[in-house]
mmCIF file of C-alpha atoms in Angstrom:
data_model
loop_
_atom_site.group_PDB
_atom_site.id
_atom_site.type_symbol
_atom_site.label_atom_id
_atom_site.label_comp_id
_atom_site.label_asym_id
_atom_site.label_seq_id
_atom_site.Cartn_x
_atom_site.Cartn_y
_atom_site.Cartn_z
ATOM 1 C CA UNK A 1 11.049 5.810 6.296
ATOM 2 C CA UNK A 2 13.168 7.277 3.354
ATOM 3 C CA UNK A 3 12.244 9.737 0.626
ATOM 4 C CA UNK A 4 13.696 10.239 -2.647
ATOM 5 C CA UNK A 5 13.932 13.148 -4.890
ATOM 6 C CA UNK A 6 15.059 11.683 -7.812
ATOM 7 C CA UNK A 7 14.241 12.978 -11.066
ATOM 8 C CA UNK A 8 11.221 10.504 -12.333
ATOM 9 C CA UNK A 9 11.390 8.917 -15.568
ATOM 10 C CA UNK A 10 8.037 7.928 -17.494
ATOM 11 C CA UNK A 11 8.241 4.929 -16.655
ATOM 12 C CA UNK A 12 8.779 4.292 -13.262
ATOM 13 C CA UNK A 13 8.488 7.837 -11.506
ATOM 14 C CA UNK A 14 9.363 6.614 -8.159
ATOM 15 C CA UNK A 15 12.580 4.258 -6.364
ATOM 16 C CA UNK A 16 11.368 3.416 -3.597
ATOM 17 C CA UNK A 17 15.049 2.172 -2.714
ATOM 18 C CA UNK A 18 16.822 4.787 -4.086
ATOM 19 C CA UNK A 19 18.110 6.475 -0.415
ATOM 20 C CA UNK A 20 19.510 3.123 0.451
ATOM 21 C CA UNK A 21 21.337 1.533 -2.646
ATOM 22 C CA UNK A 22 24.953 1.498 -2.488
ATOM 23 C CA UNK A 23 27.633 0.219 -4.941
ATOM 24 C CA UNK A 24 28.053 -3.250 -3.733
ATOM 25 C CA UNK A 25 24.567 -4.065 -3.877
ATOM 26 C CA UNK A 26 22.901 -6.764 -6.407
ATOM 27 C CA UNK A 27 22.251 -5.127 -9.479
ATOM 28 C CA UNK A 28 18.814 -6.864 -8.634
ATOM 29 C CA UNK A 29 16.325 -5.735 -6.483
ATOM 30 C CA UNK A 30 13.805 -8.786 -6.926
ATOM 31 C CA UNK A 31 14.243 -12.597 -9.051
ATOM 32 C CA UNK A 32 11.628 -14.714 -9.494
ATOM 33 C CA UNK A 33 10.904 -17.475 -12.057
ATOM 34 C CA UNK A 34 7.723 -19.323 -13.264
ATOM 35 C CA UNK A 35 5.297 -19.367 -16.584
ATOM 36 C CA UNK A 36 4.380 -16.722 -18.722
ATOM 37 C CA UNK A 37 0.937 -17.151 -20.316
ATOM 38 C CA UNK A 38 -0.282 -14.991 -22.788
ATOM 39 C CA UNK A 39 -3.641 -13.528 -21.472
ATOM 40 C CA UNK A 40 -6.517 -12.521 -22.954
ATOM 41 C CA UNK A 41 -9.806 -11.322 -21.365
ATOM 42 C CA UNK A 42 -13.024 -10.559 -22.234
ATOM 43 C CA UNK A 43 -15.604 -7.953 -20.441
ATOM 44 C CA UNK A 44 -18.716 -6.440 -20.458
ATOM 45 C CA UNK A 45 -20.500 -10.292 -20.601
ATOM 46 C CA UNK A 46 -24.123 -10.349 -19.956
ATOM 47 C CA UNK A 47 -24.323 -13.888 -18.789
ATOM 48 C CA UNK A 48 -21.766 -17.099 -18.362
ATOM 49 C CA UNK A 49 -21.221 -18.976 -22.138
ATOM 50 C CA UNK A 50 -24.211 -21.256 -23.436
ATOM 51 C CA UNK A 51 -23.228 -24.344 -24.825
ATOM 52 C CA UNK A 52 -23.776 -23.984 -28.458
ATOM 53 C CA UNK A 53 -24.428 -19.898 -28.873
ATOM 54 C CA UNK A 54 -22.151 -17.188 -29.325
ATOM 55 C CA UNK A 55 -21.462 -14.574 -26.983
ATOM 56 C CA UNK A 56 -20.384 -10.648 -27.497
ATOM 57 C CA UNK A 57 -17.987 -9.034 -25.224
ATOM 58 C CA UNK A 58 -18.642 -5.068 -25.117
ATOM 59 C CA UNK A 59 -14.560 -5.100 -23.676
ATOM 60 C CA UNK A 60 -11.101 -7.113 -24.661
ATOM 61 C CA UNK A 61 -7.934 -6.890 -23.431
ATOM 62 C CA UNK A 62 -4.473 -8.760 -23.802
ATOM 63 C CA UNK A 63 -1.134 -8.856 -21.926
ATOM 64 C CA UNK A 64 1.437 -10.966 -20.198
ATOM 65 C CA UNK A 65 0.195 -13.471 -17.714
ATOM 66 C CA UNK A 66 0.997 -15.554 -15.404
ATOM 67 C CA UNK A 67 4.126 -15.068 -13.286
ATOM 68 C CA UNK A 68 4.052 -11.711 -15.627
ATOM 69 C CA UNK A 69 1.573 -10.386 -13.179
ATOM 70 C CA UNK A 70 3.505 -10.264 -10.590
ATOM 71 C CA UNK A 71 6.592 -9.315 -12.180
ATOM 72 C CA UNK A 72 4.392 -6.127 -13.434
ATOM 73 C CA UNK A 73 3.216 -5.253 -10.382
ATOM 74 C CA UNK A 74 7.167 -5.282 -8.974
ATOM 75 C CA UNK A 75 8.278 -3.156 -11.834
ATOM 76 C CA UNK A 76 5.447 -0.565 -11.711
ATOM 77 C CA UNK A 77 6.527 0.342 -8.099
ATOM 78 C CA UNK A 78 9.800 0.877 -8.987
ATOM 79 C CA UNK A 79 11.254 -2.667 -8.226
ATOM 80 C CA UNK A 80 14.718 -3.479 -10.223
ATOM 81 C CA UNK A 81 12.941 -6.568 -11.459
ATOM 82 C CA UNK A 82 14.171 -9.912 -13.565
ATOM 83 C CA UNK A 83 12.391 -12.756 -14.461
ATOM 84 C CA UNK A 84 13.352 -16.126 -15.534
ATOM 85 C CA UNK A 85 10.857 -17.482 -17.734
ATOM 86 C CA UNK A 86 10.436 -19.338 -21.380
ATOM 87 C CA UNK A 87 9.127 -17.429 -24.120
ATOM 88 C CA UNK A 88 7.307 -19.143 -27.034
ATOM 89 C CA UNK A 89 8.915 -18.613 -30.313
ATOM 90 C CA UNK A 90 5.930 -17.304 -31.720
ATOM 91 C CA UNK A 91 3.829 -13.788 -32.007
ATOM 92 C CA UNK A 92 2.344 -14.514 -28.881
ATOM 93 C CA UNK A 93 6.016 -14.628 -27.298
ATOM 94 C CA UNK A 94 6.961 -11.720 -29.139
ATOM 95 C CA UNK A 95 4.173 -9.778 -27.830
ATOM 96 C CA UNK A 96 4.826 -10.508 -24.062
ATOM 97 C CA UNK A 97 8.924 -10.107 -24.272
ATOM 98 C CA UNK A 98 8.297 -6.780 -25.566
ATOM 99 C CA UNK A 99 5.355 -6.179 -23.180
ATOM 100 C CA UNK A 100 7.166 -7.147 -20.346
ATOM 101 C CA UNK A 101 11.018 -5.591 -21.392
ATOM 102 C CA UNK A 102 10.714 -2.347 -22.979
ATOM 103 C CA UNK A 103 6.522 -1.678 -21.674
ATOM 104 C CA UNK A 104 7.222 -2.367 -18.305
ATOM 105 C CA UNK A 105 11.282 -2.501 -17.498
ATOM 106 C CA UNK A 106 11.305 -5.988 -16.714
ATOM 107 C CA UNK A 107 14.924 -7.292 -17.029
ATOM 108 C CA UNK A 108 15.139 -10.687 -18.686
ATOM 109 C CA UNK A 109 18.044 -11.943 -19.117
ATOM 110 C CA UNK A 110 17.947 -14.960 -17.384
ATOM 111 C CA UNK A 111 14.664 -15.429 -19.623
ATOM 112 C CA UNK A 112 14.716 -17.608 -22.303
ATOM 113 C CA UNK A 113 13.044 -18.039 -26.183
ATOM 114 C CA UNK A 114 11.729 -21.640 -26.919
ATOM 115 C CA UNK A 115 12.247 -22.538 -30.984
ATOM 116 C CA UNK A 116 9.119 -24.468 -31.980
ATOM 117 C CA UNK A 117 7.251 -24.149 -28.358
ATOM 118 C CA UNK A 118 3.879 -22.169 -28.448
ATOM 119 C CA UNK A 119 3.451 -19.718 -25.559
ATOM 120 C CA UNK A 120 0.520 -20.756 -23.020
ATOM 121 C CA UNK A 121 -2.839 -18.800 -23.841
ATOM 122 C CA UNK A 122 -5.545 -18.355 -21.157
ATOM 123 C CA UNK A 123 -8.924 -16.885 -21.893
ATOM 124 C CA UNK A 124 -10.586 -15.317 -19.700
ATOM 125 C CA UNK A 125 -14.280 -14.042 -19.600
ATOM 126 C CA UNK A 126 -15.477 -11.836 -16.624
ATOM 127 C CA UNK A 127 -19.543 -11.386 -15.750
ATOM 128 C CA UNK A 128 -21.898 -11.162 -13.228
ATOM 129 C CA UNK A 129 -18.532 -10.552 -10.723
ATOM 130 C CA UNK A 130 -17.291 -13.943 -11.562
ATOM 131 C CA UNK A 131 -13.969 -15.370 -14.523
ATOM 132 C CA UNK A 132 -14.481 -18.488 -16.047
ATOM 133 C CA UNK A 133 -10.910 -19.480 -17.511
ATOM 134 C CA UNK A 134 -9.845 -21.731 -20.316
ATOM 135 C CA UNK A 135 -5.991 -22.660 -20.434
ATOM 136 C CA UNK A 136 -3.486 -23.971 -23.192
ATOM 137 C CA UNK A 137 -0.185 -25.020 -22.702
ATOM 138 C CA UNK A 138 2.409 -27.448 -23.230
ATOM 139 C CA UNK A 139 4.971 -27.332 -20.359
ATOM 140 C CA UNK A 140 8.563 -26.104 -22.139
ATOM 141 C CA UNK A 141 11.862 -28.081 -21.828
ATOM 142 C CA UNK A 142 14.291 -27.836 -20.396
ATOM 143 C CA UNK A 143 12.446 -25.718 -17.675
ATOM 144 C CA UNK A 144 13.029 -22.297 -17.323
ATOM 145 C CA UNK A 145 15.473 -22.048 -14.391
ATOM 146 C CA UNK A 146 18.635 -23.234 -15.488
ATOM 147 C CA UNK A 147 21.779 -23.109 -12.920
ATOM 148 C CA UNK A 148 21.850 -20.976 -9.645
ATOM 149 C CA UNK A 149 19.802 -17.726 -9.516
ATOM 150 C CA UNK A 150 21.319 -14.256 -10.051
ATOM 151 C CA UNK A 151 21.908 -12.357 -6.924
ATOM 152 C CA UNK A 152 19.299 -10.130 -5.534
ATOM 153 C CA UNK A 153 17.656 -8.594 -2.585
ATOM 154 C CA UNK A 154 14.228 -10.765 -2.603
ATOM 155 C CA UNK A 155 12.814 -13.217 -4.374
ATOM 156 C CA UNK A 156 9.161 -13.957 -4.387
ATOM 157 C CA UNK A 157 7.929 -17.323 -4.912
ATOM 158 C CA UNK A 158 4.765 -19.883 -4.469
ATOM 159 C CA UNK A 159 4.545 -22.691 -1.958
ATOM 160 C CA UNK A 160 2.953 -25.592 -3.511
ATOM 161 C CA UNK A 161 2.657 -28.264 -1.092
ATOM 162 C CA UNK A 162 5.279 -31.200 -1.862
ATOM 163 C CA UNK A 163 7.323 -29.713 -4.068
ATOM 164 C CA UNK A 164 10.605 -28.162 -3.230
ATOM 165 C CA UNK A 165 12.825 -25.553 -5.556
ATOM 166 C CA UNK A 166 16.414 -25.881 -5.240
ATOM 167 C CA UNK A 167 16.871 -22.060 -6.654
ATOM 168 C CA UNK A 168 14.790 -20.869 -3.286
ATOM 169 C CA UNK A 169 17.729 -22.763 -1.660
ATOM 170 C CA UNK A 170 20.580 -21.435 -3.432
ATOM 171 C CA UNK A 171 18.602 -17.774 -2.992
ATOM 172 C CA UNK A 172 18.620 -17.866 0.268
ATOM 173 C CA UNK A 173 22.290 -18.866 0.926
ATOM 174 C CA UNK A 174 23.190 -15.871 -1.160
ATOM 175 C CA UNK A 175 21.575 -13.557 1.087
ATOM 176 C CA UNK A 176 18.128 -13.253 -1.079
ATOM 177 C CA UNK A 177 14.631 -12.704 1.471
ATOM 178 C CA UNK A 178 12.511 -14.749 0.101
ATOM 179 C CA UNK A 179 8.584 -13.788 0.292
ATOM 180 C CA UNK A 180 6.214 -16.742 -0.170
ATOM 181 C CA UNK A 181 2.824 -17.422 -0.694
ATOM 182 C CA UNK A 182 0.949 -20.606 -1.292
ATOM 183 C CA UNK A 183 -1.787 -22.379 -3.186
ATOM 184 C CA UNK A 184 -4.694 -24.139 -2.462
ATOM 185 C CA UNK A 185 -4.006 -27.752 -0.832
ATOM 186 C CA UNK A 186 -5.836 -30.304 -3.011
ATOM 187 C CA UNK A 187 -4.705 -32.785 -1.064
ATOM 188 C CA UNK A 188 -6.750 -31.629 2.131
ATOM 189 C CA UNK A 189 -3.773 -32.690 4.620
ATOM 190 C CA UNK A 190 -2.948 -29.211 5.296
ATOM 191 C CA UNK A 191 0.368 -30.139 6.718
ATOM 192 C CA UNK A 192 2.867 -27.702 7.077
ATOM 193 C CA UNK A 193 5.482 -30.079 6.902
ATOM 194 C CA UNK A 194 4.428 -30.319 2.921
ATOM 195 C CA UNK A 195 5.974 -27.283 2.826
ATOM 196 C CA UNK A 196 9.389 -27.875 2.437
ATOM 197 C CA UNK A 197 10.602 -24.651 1.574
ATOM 198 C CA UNK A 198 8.889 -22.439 4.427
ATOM 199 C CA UNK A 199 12.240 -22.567 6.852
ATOM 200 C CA UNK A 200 14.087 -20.756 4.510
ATOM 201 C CA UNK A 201 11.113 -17.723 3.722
ATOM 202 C CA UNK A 202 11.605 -14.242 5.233
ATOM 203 C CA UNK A 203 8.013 -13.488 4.840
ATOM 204 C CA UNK A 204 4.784 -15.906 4.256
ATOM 205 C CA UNK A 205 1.465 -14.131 2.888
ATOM 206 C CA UNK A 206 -1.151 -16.982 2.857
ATOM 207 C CA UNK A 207 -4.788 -16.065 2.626
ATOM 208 C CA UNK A 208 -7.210 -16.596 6.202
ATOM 209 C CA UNK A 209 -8.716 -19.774 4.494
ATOM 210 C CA UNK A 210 -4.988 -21.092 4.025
ATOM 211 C CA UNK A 211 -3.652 -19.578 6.698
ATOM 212 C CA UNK A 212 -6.108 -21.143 9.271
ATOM 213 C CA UNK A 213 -5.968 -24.435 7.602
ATOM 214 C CA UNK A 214 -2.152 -25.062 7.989
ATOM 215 C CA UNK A 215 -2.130 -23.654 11.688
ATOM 216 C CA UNK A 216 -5.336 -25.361 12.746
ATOM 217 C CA UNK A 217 -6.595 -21.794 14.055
ATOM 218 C CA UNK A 218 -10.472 -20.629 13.932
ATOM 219 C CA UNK A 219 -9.429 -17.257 12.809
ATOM 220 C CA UNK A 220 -6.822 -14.390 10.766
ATOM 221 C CA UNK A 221 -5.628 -13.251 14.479
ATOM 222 C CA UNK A 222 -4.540 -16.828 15.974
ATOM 223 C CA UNK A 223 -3.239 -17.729 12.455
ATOM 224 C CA UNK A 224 -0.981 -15.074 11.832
ATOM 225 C CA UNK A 225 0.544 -15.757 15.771
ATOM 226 C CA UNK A 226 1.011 -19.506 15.178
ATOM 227 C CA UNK A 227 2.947 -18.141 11.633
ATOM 228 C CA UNK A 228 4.502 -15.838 13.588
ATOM 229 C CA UNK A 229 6.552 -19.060 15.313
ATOM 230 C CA UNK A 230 7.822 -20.560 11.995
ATOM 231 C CA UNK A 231 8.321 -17.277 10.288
ATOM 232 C CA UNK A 232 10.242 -13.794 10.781
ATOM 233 C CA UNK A 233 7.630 -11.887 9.143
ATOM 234 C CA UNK A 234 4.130 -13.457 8.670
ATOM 235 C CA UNK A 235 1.282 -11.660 7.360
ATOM 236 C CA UNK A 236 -2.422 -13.226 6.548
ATOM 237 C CA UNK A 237 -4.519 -11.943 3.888
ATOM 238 C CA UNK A 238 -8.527 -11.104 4.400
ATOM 239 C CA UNK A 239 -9.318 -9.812 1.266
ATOM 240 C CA UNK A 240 -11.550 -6.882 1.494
ATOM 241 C CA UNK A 241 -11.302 -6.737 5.138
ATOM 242 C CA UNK A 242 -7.596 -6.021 5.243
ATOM 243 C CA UNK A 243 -4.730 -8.054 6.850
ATOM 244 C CA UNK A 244 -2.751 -8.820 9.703
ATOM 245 C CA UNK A 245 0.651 -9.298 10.152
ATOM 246 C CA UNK A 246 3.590 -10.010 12.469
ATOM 247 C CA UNK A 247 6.956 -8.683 11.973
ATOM 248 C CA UNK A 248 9.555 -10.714 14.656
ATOM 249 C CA UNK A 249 12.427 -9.060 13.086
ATOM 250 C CA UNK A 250 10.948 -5.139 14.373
ATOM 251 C CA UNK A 251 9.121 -6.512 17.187
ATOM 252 C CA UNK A 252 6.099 -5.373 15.101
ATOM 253 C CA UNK A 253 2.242 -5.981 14.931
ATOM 254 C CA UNK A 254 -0.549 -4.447 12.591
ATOM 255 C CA UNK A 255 -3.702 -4.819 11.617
ATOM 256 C CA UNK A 256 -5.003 -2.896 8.994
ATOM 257 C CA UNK A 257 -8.526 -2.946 7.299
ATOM 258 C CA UNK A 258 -8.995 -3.180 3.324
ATOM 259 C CA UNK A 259 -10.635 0.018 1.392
ATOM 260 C CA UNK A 260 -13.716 -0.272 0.071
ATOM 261 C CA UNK A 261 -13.991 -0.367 -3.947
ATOM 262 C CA UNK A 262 -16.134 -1.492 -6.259
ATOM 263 C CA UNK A 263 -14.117 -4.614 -7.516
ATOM 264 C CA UNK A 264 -14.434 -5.389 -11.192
ATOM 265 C CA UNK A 265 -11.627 -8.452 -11.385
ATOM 266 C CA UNK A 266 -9.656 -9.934 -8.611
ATOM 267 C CA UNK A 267 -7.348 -11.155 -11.177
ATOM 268 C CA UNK A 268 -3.785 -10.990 -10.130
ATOM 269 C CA UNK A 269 -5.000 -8.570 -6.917
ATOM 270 C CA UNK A 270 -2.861 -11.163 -4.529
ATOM 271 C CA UNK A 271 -0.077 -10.830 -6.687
ATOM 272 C CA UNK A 272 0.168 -6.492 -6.587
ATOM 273 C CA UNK A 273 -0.630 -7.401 -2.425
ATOM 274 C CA UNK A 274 2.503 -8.919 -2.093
ATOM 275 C CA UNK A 275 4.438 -6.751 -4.396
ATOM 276 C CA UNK A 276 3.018 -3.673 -2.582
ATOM 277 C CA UNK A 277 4.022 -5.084 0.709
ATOM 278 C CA UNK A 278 7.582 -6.546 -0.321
ATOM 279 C CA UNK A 279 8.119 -2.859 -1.821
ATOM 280 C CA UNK A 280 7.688 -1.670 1.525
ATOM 281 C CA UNK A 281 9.246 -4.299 3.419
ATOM 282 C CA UNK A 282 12.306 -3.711 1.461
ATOM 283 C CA UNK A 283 12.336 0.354 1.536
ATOM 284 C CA UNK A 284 12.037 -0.195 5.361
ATOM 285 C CA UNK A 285 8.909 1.288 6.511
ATOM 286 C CA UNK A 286 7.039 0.909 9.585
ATOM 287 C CA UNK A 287 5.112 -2.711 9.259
ATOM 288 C CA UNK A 288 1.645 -0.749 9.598
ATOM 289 C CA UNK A 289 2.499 1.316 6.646
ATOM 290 C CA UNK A 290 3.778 -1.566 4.508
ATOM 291 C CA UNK A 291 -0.073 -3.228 5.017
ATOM 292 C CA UNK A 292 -2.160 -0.113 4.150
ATOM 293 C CA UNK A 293 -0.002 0.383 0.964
ATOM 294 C CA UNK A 294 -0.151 -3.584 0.255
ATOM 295 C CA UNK A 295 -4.129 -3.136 0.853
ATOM 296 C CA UNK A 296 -4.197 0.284 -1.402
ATOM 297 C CA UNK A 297 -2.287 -1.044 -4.566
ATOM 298 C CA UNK A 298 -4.634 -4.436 -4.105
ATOM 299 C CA UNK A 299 -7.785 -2.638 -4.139
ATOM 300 C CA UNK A 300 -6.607 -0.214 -6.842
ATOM 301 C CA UNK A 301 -5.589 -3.416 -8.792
ATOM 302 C CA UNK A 302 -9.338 -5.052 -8.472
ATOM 303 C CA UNK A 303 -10.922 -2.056 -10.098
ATOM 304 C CA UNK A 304 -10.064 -2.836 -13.664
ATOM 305 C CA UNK A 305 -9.634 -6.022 -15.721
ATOM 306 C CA UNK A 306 -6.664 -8.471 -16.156
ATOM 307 C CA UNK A 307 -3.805 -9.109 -14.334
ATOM 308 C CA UNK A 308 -1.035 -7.278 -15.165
ATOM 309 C CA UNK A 309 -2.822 -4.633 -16.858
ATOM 310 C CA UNK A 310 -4.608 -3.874 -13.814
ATOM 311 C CA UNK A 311 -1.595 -3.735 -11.542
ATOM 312 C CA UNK A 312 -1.160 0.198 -10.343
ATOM 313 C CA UNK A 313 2.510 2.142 -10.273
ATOM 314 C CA UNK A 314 2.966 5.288 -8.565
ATOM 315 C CA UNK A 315 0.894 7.704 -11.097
ATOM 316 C CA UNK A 316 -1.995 5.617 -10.164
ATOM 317 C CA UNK A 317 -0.874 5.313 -6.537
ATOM 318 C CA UNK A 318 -0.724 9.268 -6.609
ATOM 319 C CA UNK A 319 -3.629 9.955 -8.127
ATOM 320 C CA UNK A 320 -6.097 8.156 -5.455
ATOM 321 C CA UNK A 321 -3.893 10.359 -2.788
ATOM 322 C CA UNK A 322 -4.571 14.065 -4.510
ATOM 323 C CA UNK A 323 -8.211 12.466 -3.956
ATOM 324 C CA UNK A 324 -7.905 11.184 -0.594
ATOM 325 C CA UNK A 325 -6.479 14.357 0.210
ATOM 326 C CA UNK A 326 -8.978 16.471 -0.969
ATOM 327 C CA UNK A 327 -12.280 14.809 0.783
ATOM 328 C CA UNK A 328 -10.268 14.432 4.403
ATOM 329 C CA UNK A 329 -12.671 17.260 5.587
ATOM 330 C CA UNK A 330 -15.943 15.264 4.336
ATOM 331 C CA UNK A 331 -16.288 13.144 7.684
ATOM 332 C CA UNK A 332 -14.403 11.008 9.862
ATOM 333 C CA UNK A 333 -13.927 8.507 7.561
ATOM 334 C CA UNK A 334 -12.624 10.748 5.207
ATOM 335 C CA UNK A 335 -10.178 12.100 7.711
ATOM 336 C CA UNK A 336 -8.963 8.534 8.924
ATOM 337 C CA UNK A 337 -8.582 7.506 5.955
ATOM 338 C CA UNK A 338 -6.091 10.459 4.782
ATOM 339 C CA UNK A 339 -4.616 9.972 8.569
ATOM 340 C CA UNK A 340 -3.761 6.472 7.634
ATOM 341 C CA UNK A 341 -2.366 7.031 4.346
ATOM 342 C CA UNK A 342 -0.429 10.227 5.244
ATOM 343 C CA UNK A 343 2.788 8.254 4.830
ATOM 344 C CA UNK A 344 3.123 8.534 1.166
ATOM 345 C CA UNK A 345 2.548 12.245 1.135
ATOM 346 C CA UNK A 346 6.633 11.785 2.133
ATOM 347 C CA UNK A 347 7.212 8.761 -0.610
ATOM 348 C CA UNK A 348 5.683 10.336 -3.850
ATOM 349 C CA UNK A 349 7.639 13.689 -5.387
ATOM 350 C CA UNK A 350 5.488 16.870 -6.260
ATOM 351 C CA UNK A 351 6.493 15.952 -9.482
ATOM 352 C CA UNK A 352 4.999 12.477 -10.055
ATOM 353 C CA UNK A 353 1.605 13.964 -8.677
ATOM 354 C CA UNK A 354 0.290 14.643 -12.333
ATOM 355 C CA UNK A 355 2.652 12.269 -13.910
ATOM 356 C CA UNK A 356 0.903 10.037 -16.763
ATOM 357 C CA UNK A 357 1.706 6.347 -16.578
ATOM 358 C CA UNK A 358 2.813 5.013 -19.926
ATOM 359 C CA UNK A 359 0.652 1.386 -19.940
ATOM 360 C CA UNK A 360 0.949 -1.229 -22.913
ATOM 361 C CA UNK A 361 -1.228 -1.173 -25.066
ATOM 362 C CA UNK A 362 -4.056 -3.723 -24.084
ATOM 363 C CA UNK A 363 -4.012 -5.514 -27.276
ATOM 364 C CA UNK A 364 -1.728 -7.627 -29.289
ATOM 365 C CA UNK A 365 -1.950 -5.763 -32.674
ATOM 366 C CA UNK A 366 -0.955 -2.451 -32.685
ATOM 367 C CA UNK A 367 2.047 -1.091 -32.452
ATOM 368 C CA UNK A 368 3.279 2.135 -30.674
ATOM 369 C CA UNK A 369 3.992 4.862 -32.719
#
C-alpha cells in the first residue's frame, strides 16, 4: 500500500495513484459512458404525495444525475475521470457540464452537447425512509458513444441482461479493467449467459439478491465462490451488513461488515461502493482494505440526500477518521473499529485532515462568486 505526499489542491486533496503513475500511462485513470439526468430532490416530506393536494418540502437540492453519480464519486477520490455522455442544449445542460467539469474535475471531452435535445429531469421526493421518482427524457441521437473509447486504466460499466456494448469490448483489448455491476433481471431467467459481457470484466459487484439469483446459491458466501469461477475479482454487496469478496488475481478473501449510520438516502450509495472499491483496487491495496473503504465511503454517502451530492472525497473521508480516532478508547467497538480502518491513517496527508471540500452548489440558480 502506497502513500503520497503530494501537495493537495482544493479540489481533490488526495491521488490515490500518484506513487505509481509513470509517463506512458493513459492520461485516463477511469472511462465510462451512459445518461446524464438532471436531478432534483426534495426532503424533509411529511408523508408520500396525495393525489390532488400540494405538498411542502422543508429541503431541495439539484445536481448531475445519473451516470453523473458515479462519475462524482470517481472524481472526489481523486480518480482522473472522463465521461462520455450527451448534454442537453439547454440550462439544465449547462448546469450539469459546469457541475460536473469545473465543480468536480470531470474531464469531458469525449462528452457531447445535443442542439434542440432537452436534458433528462428526475424528481425525486424522499420521506418516511423511502424516494418516489418521476423521470423525463427523450433518448438523444446519435447515442453518446461514438467510435472506440479513449484509453484508460478501468472502466466501470452496468450489466443489463441481453444487451452487449461493443466499447466494453474494444476497452478491454486495450488493456482497460473493466468493473461491472448489474441491474435487476425483469425477465426472471436469471441466466448468466444473458450476460454477454461478464468474460471480459475484471471485477463484478452484484448485490446478494442478484448475486444469489444468477449463481443459484442460498447465500452472499456461496455466491461470491461460484463468481469467484467466472471472474478474477468478484465481490457481493450486503448493504448494511458489509460485503464479501474474492480476489483470484492475489489469492485473496475478505469479508468485511458495513458501519452502522443513520441512512437518510441510498441514492447513488452503490455507485460511491464501487468507486470506493475500484479506487482501491487500482492503488493496490490489500483486498480487505479495499472493502472497508468501499463500505466507509457507501455509508458516508447514505447520510445525506442525492446522488452525487452525497458522494464523499477525502475531506469527508478524513473527517470521520479524526473521529474514529478519537473514541478508539470508548470500548471495543470503538477500538476495532479504528483497528480496521487504521489503513488510511497512511493514505490521507496531515494536511488534508482539516481540508474543506469545495461542493457545488446544490441548486441550479446561483452562481459562485
Amino acid at each position: 500500500m502506497s502513500t503520497t505526499a503530494a501537495t493537495p489542491d482544493p479540489t481533490h486533496p488526495v491521488d490515490p495513484l500518484a506513487a505509481l503513475r509513470a509517463p506512458e500511462d493513459p492520461e485516463h485513470d477511469v472511462y465510462l459512458t451512459g445518461t446524464v439526468f438532471l436531478d432534483i430532490i426534495f426532503t424533509g416530506l411529511d408523508h408520500a404525495p396525495i393525489r390532488g393536494t400540494e405538498s411542502w418540502a422543508r429541503g431541495m437540492g439539484s445536481s448531475p444525475g445519473g451516470v453523473a453519480n458515479m462519475a462524482t464519486a470517481l472524481a472526489r477520490l481523486g480518480l482522473h475521470t472522463t465521461l462520455a455522455a450527451a448534454f442537453g442544449a439547454d440550462v439544465y445542460g449547462d448546469y450539469c457540464w459546469e457541475s460536473l467539469a469545473m465543480g468536480e474535475g470531470v474531464d469531458l471531452t469525449h462528452s457531447r452537447r445535443v442542439p434542440g435535445w432537452h436534458s433528462p429531469v428526475t424528481v425525486s421526493m424522499a420521506y418516511e425512509g423511502e424516494r418516489t421518482m418521476v423521470t423525463h427524457e427523450h433518448p438523444a441521437s446519435p447515442p453518446a458513444v461514438q467510435g472506440a473509447p479513449p484509453r484508460s486504466r478501468a472502466c466501470v460499466t452496468a450489466f443489463e441482461p441481453g444487451r452487449q456494448e461493443d466499447w466494453v469490448r474494444q476497452a478491454h483489448a486495450q488493456g482497460s479493467e473493466i468493473f461491472a455491476d448489474v441491474g435487476w433481471d425483469e425477465s426472471g431467467r436469471w441466466d448468466p449467459a444473458a450476460l454477454p459481457d461478464l468474460p471480459y470484466a475484471h471485477a463484478f459487484l452484484p448485490n446478494a439478491a442478484e448475486a444469489q439469483r444468477y449463481t443459484r446459491t442460498d447465500s452472499p458466501e456461496r455466491a461470491v465462490r461460484a463468481l469467484a469461477d467466472r471472474v478474477p475479482i468478484a465481490v457481493v454487496t450486503r448493504g448494511a451488513g458489509g460485503a464479501v469478496a474474492i480476489d483470484s488475481l492475489t489469492g485473496e478473501s475478505a469479508e468485511v461488515p458495513g458501519l452502522p449510520v443513520d441512512a437518510l438516502d441510498p441514492t447513488g450509495a452503490g455507485d460511491v461502493f464501487v468507486a470506493g472499491f475500484m479506487t482501491g483496487t487500482l492503488a493496490g491495496w490489500p483486498l480487505a482494505d479495499r472493502l472497508a473503504f468501499a463500505n466507509l465511503t457507501a455509508a458516508l454517502s447514505v447520510q445525506h440526500f442525492g446522488g452525487s451530492l452525497a458522494a464523499p472525497g477525502w475531506a469527508e473521508v478524513a473527517a470521520w477518521w479524526n473521529r474514529t480516532e478519537r473514541s478508539a478508547g470508548g470500548g471495543a467497538d470503538a477500538a476495532e473499529l479504528a483497528r480496521r480502518y487504521h489503513f488510511l491513517t497512511g493514505l490521507i496527508p496531515a494536511t488534508v485532515r482539516h481540508c474543506p471540500r469545495l461542493r457545488a452548489l446544490p441548486t441550479i440558480g446561483f452562481r459562485g462568486e
